[in-house]
Backbone as JSON, one array per atom type, in Angstrom:
{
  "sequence": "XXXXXXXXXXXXXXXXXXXXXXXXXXXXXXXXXXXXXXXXXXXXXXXXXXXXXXXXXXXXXXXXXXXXXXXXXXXXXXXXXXXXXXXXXXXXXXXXXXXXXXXXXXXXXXXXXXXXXXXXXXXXXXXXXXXXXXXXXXXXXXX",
  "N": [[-26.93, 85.52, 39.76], [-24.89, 83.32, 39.84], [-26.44, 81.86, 41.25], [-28.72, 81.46, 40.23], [-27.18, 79.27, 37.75], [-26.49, 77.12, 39.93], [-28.8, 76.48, 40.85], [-29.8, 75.77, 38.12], [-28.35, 73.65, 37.58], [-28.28, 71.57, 39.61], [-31.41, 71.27, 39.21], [-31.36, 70.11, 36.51], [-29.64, 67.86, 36.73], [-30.61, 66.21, 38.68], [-33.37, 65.85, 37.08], [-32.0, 64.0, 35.34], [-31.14, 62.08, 37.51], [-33.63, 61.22, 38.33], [-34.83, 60.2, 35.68], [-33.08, 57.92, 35.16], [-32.91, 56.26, 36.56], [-35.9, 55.28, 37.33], [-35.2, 54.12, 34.7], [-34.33, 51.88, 34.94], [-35.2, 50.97, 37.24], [-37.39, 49.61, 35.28], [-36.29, 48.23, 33.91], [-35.37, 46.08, 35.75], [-38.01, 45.37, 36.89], [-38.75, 43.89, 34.04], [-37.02, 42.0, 34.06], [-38.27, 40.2, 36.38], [-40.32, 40.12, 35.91], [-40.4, 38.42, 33.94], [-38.49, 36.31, 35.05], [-40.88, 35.47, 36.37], [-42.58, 34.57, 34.75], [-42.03, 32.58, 33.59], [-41.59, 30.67, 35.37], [-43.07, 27.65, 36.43], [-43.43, 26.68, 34.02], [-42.98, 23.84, 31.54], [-40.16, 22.05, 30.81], [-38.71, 20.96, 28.31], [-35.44, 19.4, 27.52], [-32.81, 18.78, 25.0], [-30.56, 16.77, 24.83], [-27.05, 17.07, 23.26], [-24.49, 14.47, 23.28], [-20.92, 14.88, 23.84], [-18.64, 13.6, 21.96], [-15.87, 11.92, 20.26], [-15.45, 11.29, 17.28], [-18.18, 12.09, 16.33], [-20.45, 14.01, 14.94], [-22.82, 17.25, 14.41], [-24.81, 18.85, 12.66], [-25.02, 22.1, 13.48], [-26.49, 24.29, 11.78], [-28.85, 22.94, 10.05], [-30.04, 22.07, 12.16], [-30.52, 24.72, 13.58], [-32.33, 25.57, 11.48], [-33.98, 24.03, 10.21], [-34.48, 21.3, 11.84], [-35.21, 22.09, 14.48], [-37.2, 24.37, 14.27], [-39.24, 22.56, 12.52], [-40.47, 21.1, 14.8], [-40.8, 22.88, 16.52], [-43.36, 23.82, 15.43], [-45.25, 21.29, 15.6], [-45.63, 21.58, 17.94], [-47.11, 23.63, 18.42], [-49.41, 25.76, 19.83], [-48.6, 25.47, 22.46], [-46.48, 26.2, 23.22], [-43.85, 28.03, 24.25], [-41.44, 28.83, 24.45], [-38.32, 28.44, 22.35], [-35.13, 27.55, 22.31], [-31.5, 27.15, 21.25], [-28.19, 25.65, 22.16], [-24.9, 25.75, 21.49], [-22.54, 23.82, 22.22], [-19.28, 24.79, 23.93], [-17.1, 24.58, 25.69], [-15.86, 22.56, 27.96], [-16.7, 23.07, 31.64], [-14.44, 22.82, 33.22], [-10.92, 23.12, 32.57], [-9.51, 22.44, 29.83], [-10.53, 19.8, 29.42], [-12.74, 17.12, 27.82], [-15.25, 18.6, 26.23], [-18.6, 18.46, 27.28], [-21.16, 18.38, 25.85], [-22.28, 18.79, 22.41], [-24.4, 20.77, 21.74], [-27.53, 22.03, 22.79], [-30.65, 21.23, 22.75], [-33.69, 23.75, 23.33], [-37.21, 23.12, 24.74], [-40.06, 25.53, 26.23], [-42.91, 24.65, 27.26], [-46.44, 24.97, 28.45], [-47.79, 22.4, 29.37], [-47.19, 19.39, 29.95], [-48.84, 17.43, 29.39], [-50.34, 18.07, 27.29], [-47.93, 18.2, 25.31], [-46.76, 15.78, 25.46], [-48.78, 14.48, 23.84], [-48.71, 15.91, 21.55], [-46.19, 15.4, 20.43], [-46.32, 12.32, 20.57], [-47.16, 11.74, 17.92], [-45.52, 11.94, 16.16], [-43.4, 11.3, 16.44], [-41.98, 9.6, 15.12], [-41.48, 10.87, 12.92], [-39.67, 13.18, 13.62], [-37.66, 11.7, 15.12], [-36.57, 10.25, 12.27], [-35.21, 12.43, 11.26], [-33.15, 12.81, 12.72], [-30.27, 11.98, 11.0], [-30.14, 14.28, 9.56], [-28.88, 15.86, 10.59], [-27.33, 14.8, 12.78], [-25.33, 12.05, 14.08], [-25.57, 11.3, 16.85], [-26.87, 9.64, 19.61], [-29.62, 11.85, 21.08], [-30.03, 12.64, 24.69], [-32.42, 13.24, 26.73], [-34.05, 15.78, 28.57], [-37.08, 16.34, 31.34], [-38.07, 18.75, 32.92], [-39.72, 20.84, 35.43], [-39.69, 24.19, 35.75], [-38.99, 26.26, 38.28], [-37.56, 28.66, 39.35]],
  "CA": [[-26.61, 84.8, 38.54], [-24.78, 82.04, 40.17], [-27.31, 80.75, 41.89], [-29.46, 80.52, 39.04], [-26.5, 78.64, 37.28], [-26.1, 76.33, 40.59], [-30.06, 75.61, 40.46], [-30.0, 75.01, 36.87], [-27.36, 72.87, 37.53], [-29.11, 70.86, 40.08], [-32.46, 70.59, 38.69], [-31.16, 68.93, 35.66], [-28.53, 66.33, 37.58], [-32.01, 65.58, 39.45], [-34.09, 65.14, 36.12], [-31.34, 62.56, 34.84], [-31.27, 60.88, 38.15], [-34.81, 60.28, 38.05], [-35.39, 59.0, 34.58], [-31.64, 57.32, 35.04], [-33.42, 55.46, 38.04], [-37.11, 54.82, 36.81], [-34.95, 53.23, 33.59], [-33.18, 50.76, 35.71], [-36.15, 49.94, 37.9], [-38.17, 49.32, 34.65], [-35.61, 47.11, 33.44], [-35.38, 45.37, 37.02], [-39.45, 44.8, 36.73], [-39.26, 43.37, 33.3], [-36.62, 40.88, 34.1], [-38.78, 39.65, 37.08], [-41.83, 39.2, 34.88], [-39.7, 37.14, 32.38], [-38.75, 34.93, 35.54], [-42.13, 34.77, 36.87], [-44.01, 34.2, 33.25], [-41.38, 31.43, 33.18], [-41.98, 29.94, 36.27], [-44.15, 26.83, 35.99], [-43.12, 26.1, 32.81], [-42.31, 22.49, 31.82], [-38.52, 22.81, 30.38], [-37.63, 19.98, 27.58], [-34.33, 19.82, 26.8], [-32.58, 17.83, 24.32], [-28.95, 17.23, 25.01], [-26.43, 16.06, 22.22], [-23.35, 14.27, 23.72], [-19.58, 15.05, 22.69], [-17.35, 11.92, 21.45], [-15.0, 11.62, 19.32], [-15.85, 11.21, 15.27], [-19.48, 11.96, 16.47], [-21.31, 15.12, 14.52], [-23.36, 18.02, 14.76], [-24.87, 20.39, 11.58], [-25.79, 23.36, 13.65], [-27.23, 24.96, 10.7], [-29.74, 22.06, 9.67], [-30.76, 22.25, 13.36], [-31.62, 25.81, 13.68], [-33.18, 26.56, 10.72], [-34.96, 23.04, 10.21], [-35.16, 20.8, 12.93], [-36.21, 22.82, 15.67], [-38.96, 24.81, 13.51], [-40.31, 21.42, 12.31], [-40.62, 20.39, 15.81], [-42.07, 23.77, 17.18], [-45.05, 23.44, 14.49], [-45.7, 20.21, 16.31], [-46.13, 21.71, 19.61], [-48.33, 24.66, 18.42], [-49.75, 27.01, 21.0], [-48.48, 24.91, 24.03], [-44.92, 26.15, 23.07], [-43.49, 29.1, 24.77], [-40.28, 29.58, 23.65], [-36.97, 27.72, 22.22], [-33.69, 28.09, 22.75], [-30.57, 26.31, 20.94], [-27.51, 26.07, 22.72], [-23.73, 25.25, 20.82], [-21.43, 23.82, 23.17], [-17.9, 25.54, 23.56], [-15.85, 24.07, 26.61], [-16.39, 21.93, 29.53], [-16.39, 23.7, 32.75], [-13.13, 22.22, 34.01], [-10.16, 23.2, 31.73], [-8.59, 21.31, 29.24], [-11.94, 18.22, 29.77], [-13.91, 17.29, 26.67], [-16.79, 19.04, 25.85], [-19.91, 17.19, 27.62], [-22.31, 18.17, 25.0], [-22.06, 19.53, 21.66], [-25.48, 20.92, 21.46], [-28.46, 21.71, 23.34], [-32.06, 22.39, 22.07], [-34.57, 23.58, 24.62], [-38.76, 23.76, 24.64], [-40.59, 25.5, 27.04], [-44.4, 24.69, 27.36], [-47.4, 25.45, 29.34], [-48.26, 21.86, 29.68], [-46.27, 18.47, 29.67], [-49.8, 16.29, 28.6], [-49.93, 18.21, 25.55], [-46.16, 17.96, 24.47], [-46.79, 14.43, 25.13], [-49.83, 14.5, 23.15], [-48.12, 16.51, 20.62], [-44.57, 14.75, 19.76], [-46.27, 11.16, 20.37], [-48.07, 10.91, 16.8], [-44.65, 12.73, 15.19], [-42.26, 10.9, 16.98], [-41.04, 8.75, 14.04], [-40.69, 11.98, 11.61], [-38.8, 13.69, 14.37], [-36.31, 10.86, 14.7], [-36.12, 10.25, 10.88], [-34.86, 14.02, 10.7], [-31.51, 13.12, 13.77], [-29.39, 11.93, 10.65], [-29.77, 15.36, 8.74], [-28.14, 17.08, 11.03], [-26.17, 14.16, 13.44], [-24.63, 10.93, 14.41], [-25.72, 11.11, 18.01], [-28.17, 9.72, 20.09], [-29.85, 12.49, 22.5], [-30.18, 13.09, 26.38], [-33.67, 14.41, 27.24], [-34.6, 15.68, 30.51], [-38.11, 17.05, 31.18], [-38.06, 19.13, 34.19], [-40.39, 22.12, 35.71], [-39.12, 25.71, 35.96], [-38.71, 26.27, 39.39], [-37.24, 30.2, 39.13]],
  "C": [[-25.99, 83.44, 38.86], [-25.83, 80.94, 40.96], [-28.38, 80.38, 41.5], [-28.52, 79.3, 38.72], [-26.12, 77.26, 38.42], [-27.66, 75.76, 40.56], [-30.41, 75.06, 39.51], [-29.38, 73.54, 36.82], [-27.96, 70.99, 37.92], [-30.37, 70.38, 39.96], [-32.23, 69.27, 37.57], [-30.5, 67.59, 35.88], [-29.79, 65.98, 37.92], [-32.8, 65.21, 38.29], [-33.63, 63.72, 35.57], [-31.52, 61.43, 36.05], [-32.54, 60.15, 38.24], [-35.24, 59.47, 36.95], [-34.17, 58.26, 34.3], [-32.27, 56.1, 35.74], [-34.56, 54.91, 37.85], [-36.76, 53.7, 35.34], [-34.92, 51.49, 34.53], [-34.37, 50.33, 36.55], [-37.48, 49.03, 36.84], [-37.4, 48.42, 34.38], [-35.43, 45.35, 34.42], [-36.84, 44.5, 37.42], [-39.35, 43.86, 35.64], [-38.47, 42.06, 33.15], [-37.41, 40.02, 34.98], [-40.09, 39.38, 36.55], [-40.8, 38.31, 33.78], [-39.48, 36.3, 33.66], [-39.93, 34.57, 36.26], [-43.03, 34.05, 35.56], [-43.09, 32.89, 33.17], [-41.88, 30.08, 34.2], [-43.25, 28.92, 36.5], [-43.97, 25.94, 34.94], [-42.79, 24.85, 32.84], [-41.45, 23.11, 30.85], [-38.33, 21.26, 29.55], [-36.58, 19.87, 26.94], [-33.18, 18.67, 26.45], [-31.1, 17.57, 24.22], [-27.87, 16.43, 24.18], [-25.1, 15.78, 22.84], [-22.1, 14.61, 23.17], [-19.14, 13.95, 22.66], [-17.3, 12.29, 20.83], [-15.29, 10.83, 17.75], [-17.37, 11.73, 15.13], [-19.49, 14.14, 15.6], [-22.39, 16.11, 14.6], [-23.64, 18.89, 13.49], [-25.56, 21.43, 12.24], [-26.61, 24.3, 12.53], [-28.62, 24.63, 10.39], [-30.52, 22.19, 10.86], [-31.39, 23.25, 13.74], [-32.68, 26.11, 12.66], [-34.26, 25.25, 10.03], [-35.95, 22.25, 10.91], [-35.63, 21.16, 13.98], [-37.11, 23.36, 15.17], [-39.71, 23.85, 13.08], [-41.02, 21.11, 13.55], [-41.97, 21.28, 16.78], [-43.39, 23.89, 16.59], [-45.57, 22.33, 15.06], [-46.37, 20.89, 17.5], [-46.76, 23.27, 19.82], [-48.55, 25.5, 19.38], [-49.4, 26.43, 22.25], [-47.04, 25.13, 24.43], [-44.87, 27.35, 23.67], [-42.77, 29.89, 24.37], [-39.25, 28.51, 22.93], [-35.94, 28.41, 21.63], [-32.63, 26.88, 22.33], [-29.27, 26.84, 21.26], [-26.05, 25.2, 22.15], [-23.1, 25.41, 21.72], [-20.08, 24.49, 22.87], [-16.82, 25.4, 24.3], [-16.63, 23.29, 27.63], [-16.26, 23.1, 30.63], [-15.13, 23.79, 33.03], [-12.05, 22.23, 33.02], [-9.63, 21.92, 31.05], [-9.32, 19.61, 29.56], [-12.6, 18.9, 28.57], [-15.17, 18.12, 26.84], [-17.73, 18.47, 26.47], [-20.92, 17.23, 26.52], [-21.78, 19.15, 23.84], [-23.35, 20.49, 21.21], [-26.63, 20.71, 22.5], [-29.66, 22.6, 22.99], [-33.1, 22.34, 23.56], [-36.08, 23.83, 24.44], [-38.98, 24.05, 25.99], [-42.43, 25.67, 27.22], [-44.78, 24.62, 28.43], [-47.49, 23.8, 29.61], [-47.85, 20.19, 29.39], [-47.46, 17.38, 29.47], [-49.83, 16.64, 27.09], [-48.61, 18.28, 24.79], [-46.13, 16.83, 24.3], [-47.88, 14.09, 24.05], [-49.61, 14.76, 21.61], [-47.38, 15.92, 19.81], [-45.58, 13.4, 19.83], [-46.93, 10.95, 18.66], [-46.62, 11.5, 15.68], [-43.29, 12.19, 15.32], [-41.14, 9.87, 16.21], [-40.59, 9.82, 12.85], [-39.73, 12.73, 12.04], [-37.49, 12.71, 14.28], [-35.31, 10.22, 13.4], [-35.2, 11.16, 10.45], [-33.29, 14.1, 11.55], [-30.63, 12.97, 12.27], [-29.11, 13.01, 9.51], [-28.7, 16.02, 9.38], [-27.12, 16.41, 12.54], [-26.24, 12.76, 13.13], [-25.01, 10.41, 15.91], [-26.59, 10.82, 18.97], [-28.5, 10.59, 21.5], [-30.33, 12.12, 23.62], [-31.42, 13.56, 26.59], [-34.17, 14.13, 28.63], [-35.56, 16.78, 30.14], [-38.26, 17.46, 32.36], [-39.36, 21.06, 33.76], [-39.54, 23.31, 35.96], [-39.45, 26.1, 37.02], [-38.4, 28.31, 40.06], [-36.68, 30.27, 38.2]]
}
């Protein structure tokens, strides 16, 4: 009888460790396809400075200006990502940015292709939602 109760014991600790362990390596695969599907990518990202009296409507920005923008850039878009600043690195140092929006597309001719015929309705749309003129850096995704 105990040594049913010590095999029962042990089979089941062994069932959990395996689907405990098959979780965790599935999870471990699907982060490494998210940075390989990334990889390649061109990365535009739009960076709003901090100063002093200067503004920001996070609101207007998520739920306007970035969806106007991604309808521009249609199937060549990947993903985007808006990012609300909250400290500098270095204690008690301004903010560097109050805001950062990010695209990531398959292909930096068509983004150019894309934004150049829109590029005056896009900039018409900074004083809904700031005061500030943005930072953009267009870099490749690397890992």
């Amino acid at each position: 009888m105990m040594f049913k109760l010590i095999l029962s014991f042990f089979l089941l600790t062994a069932c959990c460790f395996v689907a405990f362990s098959q979780e965790k390596q599935s999870e471990k695969s699907q982060k490494h396809n998210i940075a390989v599907a990334e990889k390649g990518l061109i990365k535009i990202s739009i960076m709003y400075p901090y100063a002093e009296g200067k503004t920001f409507n996070m609101e207007y920005y998520e739920t306007k200006h970035m969806p106007m923008v991604a309808v521009f850039l249609g199937s060549n878009l990947v993903k985007y990502t808006i990012e609300k600043g909250l400290s500098s690195g270095v204690p008690n140092q301004p903010l560097p940015f109050m805001a950062i929006g990010t695209f990531y597309v398959k292909s930096l001719s068509e983004y150019q292709a894309a934004i150049a015929p829109n590029r005056d309705v896009i900039r018409a749309d900074f004083v809904n939602y700031t005061n500030v003129i943005p930072i953009i850096l267009i870099s490749e995704v690397v890992k």
